[in-house]
Coordinates of C-alpha atoms and ligand atoms in Angstrom, one line a residue:
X18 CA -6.1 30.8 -41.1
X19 CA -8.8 29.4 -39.9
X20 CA -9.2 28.7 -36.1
X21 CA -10.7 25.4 -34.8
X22 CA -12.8 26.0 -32.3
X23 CA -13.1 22.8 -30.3
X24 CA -16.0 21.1 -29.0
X25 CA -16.7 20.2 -25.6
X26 CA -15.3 16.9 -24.3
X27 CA -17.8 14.4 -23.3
X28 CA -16.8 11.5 -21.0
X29 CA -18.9 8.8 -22.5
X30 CA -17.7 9.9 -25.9
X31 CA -14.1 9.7 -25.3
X32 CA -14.2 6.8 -23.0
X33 CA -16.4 4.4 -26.2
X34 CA -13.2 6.0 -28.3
X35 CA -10.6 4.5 -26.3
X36 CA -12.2 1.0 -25.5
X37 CA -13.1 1.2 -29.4
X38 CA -9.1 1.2 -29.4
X39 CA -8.4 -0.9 -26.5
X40 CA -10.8 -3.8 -26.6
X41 CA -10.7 -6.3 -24.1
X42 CA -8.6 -3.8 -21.6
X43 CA -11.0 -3.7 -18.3
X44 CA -8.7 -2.3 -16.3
X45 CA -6.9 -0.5 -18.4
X46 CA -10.1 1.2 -19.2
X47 CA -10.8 1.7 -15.7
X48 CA -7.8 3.5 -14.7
X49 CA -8.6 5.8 -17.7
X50 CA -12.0 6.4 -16.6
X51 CA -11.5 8.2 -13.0
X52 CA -8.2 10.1 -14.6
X53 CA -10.8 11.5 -17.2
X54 CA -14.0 11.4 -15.3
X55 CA -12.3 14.7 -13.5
X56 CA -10.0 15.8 -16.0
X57 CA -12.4 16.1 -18.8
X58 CA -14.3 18.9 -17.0
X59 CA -10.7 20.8 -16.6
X60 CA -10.0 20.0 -20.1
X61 CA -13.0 21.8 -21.0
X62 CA -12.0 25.1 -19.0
X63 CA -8.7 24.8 -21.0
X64 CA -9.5 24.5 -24.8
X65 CA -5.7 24.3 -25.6
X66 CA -5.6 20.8 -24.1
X67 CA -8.5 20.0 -26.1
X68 CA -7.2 21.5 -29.3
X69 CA -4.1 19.7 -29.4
X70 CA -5.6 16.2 -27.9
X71 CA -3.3 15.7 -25.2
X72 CA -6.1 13.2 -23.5
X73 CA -5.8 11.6 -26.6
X74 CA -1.9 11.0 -26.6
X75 CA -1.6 10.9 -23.0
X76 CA -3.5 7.6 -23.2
X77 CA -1.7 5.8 -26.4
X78 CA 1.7 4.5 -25.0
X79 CA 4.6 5.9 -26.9
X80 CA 5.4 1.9 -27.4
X81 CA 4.9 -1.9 -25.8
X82 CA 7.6 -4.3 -26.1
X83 CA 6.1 -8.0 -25.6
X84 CA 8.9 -11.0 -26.2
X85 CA 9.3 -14.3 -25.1
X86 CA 10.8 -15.7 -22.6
X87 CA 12.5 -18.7 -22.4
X88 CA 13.9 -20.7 -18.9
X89 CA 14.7 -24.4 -17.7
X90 CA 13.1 -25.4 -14.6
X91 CA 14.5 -27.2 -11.7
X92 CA 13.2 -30.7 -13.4
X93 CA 15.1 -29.5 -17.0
X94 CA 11.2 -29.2 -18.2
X95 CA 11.3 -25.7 -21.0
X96 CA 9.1 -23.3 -19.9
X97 CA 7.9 -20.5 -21.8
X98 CA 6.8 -16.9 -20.3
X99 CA 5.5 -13.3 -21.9
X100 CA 7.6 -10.6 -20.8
X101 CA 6.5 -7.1 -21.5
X102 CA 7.4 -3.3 -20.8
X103 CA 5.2 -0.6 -21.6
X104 CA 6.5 2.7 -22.4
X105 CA 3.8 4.7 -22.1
X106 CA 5.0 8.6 -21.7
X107 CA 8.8 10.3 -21.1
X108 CA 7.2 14.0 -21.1
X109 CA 8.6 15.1 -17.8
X110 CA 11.6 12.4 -17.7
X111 CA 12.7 8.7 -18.4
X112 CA 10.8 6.0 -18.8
X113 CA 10.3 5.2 -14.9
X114 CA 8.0 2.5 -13.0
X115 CA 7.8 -0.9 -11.5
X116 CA 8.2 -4.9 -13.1
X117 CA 5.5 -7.4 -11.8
X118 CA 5.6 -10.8 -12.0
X119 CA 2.4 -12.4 -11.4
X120 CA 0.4 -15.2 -13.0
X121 CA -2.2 -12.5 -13.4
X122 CA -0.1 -10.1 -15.7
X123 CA -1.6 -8.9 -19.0
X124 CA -1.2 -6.6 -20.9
X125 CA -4.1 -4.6 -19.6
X126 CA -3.3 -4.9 -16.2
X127 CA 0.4 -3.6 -17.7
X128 CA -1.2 -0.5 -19.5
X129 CA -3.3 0.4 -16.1
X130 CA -0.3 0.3 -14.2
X131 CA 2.1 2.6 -16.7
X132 CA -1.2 5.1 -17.2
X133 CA -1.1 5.8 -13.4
X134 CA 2.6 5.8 -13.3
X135 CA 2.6 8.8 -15.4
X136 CA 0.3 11.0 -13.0
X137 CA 2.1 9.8 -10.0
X138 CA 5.3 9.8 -11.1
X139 CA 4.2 13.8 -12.0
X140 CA 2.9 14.1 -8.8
X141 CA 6.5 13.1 -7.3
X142 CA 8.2 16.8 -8.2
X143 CA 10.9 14.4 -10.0
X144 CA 11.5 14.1 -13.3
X145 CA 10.0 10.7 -14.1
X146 CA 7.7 9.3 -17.0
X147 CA 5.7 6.5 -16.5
X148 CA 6.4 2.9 -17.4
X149 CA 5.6 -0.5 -16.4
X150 CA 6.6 -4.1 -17.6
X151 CA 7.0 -7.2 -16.1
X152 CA 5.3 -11.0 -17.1
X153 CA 3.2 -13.8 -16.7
X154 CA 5.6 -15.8 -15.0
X155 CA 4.3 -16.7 -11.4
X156 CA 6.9 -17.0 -8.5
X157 CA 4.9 -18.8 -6.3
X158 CA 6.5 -22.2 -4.9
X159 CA 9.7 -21.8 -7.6
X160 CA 13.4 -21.9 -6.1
X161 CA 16.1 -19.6 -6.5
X162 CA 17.8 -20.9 -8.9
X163 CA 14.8 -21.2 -10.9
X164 CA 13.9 -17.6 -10.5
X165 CA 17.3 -16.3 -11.4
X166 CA 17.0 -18.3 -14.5
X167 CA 14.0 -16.6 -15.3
X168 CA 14.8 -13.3 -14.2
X169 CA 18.4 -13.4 -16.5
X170 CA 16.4 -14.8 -19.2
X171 CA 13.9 -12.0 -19.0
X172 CA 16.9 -9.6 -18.7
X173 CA 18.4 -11.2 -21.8
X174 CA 15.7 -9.1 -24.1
X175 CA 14.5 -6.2 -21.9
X176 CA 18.1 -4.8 -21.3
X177 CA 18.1 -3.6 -25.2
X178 CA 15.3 -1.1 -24.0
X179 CA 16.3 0.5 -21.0
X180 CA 19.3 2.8 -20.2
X181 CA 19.8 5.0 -17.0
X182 CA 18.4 8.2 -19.0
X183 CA 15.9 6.2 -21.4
X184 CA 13.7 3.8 -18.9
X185 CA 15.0 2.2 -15.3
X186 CA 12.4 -0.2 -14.1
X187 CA 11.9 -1.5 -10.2
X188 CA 9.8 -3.5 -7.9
X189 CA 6.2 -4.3 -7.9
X190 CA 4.3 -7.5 -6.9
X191 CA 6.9 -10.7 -6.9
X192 CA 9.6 -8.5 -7.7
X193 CA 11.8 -7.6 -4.5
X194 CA 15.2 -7.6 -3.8
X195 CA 16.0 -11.0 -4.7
X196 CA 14.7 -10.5 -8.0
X197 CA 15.9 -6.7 -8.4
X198 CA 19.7 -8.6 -7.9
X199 CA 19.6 -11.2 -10.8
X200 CA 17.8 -8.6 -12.9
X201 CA 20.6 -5.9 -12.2
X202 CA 23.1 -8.8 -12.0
X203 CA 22.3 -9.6 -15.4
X204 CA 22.0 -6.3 -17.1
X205 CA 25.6 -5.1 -15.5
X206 CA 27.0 -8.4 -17.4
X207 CA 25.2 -7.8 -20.8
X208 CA 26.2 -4.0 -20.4
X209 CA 29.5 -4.4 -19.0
X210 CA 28.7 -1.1 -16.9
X211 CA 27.7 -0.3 -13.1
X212 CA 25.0 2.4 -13.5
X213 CA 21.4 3.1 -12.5
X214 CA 19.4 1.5 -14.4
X215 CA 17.0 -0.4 -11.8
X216 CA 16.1 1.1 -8.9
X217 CA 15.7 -1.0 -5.4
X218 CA 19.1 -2.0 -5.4
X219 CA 20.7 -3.6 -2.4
X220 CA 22.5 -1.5 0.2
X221 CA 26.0 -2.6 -1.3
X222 CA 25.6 -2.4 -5.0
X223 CA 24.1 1.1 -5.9
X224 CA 20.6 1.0 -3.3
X225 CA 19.1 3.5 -1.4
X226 CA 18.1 3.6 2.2
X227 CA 14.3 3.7 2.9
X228 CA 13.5 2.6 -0.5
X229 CA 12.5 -0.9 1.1
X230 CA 10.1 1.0 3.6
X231 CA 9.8 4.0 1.3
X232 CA 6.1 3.3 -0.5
X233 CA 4.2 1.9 3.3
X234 CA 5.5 5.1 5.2
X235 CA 4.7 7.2 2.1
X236 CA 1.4 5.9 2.2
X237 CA 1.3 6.6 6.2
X238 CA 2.6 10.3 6.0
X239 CA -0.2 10.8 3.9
X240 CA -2.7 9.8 5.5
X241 CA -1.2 11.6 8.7
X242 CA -1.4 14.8 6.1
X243 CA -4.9 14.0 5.4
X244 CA -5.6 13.7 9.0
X245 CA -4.0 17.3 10.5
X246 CA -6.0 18.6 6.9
X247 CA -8.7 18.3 9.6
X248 CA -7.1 19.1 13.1
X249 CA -7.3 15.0 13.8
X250 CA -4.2 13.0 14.9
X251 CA -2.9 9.5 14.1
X252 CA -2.1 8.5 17.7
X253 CA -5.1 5.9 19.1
X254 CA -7.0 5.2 15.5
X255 CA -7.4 1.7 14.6
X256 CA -6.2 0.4 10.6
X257 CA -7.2 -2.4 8.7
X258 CA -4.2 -3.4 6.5
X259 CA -4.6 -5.8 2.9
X260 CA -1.4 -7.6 2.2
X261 CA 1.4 -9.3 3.8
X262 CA 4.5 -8.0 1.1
X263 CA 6.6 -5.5 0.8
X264 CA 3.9 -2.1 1.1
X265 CA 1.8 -3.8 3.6
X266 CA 4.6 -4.6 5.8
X267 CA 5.9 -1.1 6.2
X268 CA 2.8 0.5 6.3
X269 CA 2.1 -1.6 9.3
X270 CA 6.1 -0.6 10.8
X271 CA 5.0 3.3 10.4
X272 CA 1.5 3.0 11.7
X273 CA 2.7 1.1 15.2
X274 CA 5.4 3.5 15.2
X275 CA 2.9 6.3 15.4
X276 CA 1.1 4.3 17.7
X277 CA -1.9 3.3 15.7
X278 CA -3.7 0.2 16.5
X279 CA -3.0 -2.6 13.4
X280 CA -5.5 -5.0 13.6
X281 CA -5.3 -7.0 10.6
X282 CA -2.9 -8.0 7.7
X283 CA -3.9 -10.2 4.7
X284 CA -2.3 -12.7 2.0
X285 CA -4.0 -15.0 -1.1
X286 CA -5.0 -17.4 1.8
X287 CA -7.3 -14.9 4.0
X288 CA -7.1 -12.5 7.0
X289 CA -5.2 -12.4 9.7
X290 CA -7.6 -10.9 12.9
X291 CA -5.3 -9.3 15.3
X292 CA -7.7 -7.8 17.9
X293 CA -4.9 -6.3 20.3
X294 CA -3.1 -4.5 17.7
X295 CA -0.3 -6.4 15.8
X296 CA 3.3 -6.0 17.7
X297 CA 6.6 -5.3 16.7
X298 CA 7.4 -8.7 16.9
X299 CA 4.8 -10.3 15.5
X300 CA 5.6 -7.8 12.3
X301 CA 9.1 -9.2 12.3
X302 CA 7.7 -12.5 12.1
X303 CA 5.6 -11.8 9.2
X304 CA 8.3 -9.9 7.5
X305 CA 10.7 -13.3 7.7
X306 CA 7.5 -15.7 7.0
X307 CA 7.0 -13.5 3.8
X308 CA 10.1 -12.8 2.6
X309 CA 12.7 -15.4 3.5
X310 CA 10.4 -18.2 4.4
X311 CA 7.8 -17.5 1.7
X312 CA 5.4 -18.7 3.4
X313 CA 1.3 -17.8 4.4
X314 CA -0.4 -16.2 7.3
X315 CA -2.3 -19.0 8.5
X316 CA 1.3 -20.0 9.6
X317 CA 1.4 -16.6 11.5
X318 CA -1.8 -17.1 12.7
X319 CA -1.0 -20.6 14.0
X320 CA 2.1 -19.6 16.0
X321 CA 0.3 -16.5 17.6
X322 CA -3.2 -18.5 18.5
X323 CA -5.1 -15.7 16.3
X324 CA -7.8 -16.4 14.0
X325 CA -7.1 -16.5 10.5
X326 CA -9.8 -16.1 7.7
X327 CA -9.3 -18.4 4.9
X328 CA -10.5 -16.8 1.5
X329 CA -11.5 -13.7 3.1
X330 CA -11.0 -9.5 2.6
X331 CA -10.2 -7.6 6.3
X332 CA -12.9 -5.1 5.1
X333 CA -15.8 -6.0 7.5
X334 CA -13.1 -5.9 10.6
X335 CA -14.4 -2.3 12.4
X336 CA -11.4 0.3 11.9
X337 CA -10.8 4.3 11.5
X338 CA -8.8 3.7 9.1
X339 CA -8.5 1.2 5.6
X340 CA -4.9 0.5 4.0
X341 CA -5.3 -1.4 1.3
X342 CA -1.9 -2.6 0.1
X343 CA -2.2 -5.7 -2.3
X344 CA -3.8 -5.6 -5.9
X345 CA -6.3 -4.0 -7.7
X346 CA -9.5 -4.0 -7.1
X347 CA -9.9 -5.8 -3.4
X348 CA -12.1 -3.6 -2.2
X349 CA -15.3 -3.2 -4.0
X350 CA -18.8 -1.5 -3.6
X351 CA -20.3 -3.8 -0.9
X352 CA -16.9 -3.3 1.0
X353 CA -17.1 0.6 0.5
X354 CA -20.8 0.4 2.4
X355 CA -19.0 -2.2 5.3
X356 CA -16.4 0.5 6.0
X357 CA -18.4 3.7 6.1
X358 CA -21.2 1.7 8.1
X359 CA -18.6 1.1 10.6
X360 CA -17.6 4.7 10.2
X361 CA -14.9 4.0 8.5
X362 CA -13.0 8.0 8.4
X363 CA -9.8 7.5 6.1
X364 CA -9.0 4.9 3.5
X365 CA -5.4 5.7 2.2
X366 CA -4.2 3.4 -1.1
X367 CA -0.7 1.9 -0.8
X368 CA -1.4 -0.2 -4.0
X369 CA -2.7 0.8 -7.1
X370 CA -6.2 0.9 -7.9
X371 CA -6.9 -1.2 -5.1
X372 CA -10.7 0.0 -5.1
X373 CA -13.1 -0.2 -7.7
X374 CA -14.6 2.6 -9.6
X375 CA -17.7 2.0 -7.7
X376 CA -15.9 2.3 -4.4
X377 CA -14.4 5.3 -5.3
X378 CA -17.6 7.0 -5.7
X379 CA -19.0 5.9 -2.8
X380 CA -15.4 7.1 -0.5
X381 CA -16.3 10.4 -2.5
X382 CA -19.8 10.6 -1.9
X383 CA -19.3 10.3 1.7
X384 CA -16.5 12.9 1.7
X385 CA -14.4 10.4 4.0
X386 CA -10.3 11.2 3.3
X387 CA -9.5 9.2 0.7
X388 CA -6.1 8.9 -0.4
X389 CA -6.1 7.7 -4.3
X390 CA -3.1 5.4 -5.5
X391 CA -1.9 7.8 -7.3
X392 CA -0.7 10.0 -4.5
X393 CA -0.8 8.1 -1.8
X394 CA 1.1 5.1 -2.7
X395 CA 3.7 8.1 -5.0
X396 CA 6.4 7.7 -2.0
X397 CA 8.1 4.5 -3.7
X398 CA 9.1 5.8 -6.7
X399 CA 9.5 8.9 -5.1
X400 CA 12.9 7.5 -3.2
X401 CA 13.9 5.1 -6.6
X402 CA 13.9 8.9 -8.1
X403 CA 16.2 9.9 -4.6
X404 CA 18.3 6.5 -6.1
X405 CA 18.9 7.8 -9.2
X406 CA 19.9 10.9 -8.3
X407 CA 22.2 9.3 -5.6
X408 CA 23.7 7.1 -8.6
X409 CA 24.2 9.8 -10.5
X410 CA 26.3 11.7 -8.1
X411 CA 27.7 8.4 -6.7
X412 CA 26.9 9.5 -3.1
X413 CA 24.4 7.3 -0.7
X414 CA 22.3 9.9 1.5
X415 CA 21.8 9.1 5.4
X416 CA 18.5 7.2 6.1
X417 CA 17.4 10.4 7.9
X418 CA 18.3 12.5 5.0
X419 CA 16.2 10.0 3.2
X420 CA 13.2 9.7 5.3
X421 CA 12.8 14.1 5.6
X422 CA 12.9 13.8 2.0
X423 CA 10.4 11.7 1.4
X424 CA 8.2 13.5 4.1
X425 CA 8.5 16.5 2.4
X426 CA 7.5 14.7 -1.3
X427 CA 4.7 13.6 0.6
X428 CA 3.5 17.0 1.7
X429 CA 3.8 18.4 -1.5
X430 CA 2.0 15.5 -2.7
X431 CA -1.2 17.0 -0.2
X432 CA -0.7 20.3 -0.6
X433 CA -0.9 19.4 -4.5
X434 CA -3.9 17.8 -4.0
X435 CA -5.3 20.5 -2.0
X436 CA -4.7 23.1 -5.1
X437 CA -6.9 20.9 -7.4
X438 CA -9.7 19.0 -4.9
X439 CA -10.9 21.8 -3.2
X440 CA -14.4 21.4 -3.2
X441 CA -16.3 23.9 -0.6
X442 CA -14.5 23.3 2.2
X443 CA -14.0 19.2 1.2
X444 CA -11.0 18.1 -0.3
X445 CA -11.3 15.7 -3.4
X446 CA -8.1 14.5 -3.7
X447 CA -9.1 12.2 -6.3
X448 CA -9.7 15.5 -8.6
X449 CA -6.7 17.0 -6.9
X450 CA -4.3 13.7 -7.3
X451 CA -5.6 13.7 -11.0
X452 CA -5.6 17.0 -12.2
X453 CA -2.3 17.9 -10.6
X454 CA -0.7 15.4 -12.6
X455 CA -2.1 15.7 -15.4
X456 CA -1.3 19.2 -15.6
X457 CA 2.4 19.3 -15.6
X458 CA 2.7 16.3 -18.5
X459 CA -0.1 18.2 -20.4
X460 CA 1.9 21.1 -20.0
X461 CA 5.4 19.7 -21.3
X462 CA 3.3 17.8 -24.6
X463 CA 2.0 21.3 -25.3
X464 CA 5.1 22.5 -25.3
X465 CA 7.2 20.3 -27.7
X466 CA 4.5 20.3 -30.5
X467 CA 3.2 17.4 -32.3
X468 CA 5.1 14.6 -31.2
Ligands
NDP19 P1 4.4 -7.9 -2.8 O1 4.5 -8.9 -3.9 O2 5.5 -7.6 -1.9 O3 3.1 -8.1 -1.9 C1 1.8 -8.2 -2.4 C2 0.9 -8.7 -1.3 O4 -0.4 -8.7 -1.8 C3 1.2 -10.1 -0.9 O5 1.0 -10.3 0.5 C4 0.2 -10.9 -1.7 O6 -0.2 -12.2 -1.1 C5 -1.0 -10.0 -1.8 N1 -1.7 -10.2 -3.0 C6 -1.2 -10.1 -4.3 N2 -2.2 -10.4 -5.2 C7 -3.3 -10.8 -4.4 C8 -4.6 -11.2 -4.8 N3 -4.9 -11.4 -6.1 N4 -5.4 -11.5 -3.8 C9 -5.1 -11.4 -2.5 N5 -3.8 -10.9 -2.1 C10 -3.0 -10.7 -3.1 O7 4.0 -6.5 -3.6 P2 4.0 -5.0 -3.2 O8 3.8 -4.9 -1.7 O9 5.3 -4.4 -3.7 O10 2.8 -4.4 -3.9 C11 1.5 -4.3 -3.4 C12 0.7 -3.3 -4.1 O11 1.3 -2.0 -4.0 C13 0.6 -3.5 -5.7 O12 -0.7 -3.0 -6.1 C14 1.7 -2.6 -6.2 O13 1.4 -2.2 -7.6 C15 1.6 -1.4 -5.3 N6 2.8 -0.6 -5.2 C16 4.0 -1.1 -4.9 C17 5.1 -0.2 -4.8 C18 6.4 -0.7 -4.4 O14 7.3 0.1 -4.2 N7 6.6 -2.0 -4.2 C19 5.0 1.2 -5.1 C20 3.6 1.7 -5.3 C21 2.6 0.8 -5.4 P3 0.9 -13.4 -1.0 O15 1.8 -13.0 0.2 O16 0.0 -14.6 -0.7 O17 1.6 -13.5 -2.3
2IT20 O1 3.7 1.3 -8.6 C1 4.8 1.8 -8.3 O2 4.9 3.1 -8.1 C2 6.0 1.0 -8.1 N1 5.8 -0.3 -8.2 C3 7.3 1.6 -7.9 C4 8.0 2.0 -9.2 C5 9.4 2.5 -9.1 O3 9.9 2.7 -10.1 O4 9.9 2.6 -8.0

């Protein structure tokens, strides 16, 4: 038989393929291009990834599931929502990755989200594919009741395509406990049957400690990882912080416990300027504001006498270290240059894809410690994969049993990183994040043939 010898991958090539494919799909696109703009050149060192496309299938979804949604508001006015779930690989494990509800949501924003899901999830050591779903819908300024009819309505269609060992689905932006009850609520009623299926459970019905905290601290222990990398300590260093919500907020917990200096926290309104380092109180306050009260940080801001920033990114605020922890792309070129003028030395992702591809190169270029998304932000779904495990054995673990669990994903995580970034003496962990999870998936499609 004839062997076919394959060609060398080009990047340009196979990224006019796939938005040939996926038109209209800018950030979809995006997230593809840095996976493949350093997995490419590994693909081509390994000709058996090449000959049997896995770049290709890796980025086609196994499915998306799009259906309406249907709910009453509080006036009886009918609204009408898309919900969606994309199933985009189960290589390594079930389907297994956050629900956003957002105005915002698309379904390239959707197909960004499950593409990383699938390296970090990899990344995690657990046995997770990538997923991600959610809708259209927009929680802002809606009641309760309101979002529990939407959430049960949502639930009404989505819970015919997951199971505990075929796709559990979480958290992500407007999704939090409240919403994670009704969902689960729902489901247990359609089902008639208490399992695992959603991850971020309350306490009492099936949760697990530190999964609240679990994705801020993750994205602290890394950074502390990337730090002691170079003999530097955490103890002292200043940090800029994006976001007000559920990352943000413990990012912000784990960085005063380790007595860094917080100086600001951000929301859709602005910045929040806290020039003595926010408190432990003040964090409490923001916690309530944000998740009871529902409010904005100009409130905080108010009650606190600090100065508040109305449509404005915490990036030109002089730190050591950069958090960003509320959407994609917030932090773009011109805020790339403002940090490393300000000699900015660590910029660790708690959301995904919060910098722009531009950014990225320029965090690179200056071989600062940059923490992708990917890995750094891989502590969340780290614990929901502790939950499920915990379901399964209908045990809850200890918070501290918890917590040295997740500090040990999170090390892995580094040293992973460290296996596939080193560079002469730098460490790329965007190379490292992406080719070490890349590798293992790859490695699993090889092995069950042409599916
Ligand atoms: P939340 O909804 O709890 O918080 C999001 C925060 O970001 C809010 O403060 C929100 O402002 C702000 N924000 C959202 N969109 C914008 C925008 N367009 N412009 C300015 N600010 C904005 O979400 P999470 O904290 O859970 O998620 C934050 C990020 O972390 C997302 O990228 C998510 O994908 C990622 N992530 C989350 C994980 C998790 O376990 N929750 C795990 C891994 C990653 P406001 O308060 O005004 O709404
Ligand atoms: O982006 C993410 O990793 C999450 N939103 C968490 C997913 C999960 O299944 O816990």
């Amino acid at each position: 038989m004839e062997l076919v010898i394959p060609k060398v991958m080009n990047l340009d090539e196979f990224m006019t393929g796939l938005i040939r494919r996926n038109p209209h799909e800018a950030e979809f696109h995006q997230a593809v291009r840095e996976v493949a703009d350093k997995v490419i050149p590994f693909i081509n060192k390994h000709p058996e990834y090449q000959r049997a496309r896995i770049l290709e299938r890796m980025t086609e979804p196994d499915r998306i599931i799009s259906f309406r949604v249907c709910w009453e508001d509080d006036e009886g006015n009918v609204r009408v929502n898309r919900g969606y779930r994309v199933q985009f690989n189960n290589s390594i494990g079930p389907y297994k990755g956050g629900l956003r509800f957002d105005k915002s949501v698309t379904q390239s924003i959707l197909k960004f989200l499950g593409f990383e899901q699938i390296l970090k999830n990899s990344l995690t050591t657990l046995p997770m594919g990538g997923a991600k779903g959610g809708s259209d819908f927009n929680p802002k300024g809606k009641s309760d009741n309101e979002v529990m009819r939407f959430c049960q309505s949502f639930m009404a269609e989505l819970f015919r395509h997951i199971g505990k060992n075929m796709d559990v689905p979480a958290g992500d932006i407007g999704v939090g406990g409240r919403e994670i009850g009704y969902l689960f609520g729902q489901y247990k009623r359609l089902r008639n049957e208490f399992t695992g299926v959603m991850t971020g459970k309350g306490i009492a019905w099936g949760g697990s400690l530190i999964r609240t905290e679990a994705t801020g601290y993750g994205a602290v222990y890394f950074a502390q990882n990337m730090l002691e990398a170079q003999n530097k300590v955490m103890e002292g260093k200043t940090a800029t912080i994006s976001g007000a919500g559920n990352v943000a907020q413990y990012a912000a917990e784990k960085l005063i416990e380790l007595g860094a200096k917080v100086l600001t926290m951000s929301d859709r309104t602005g910045f929040v300027h806290i020039p003595d380092g926010l408190t432990r109180e003040q964090l409490d306050y923001i916690i309530d504001l944000k998740t009871v009260k529902r409010g904005s940080l100009d409130v905080f801001a108010q009650e606190y006498g600090l100065e508040h920033f109305a449509g404005e990114r915490p990036w030109a605020v002089k730190c050591d270290m950069a958090f960003p922890c509320a959407t994609q792309n917030e932090l773009d070129e011109e805020d790339a240059r403002t940090l490393l003028k300000n000699n900015c030395i660590l910029v660790s992702e708690g959301a995904n894809m919060p910098s722009t591809f531009e950014a990225t190169k320029l965090f690179e270029e200056a071989h600062i410690l940059f923490g992708p998304g990917k890995a750094a932000n891989a502590g969340g779904v780290a614990i929901s994969g502790l939950e499920m495990s915990q379901n399964s054995m209908r045990i809850s673990w200890s918070r501290e049993e918890v917590d040295t669990r997740l500090q040990g994903i999170m090390r892995r995580i580094h040293e992973k990183c460290v296996e596939y970034g080193k560079e002469n003496g730098y460490i790329n962990y965007i190379k490292g994040a992406n080719i070490g999870g890349f590798k293992k998936v790859a490695d699993a499609l090889l092995a069950y043939g042409m599916v």
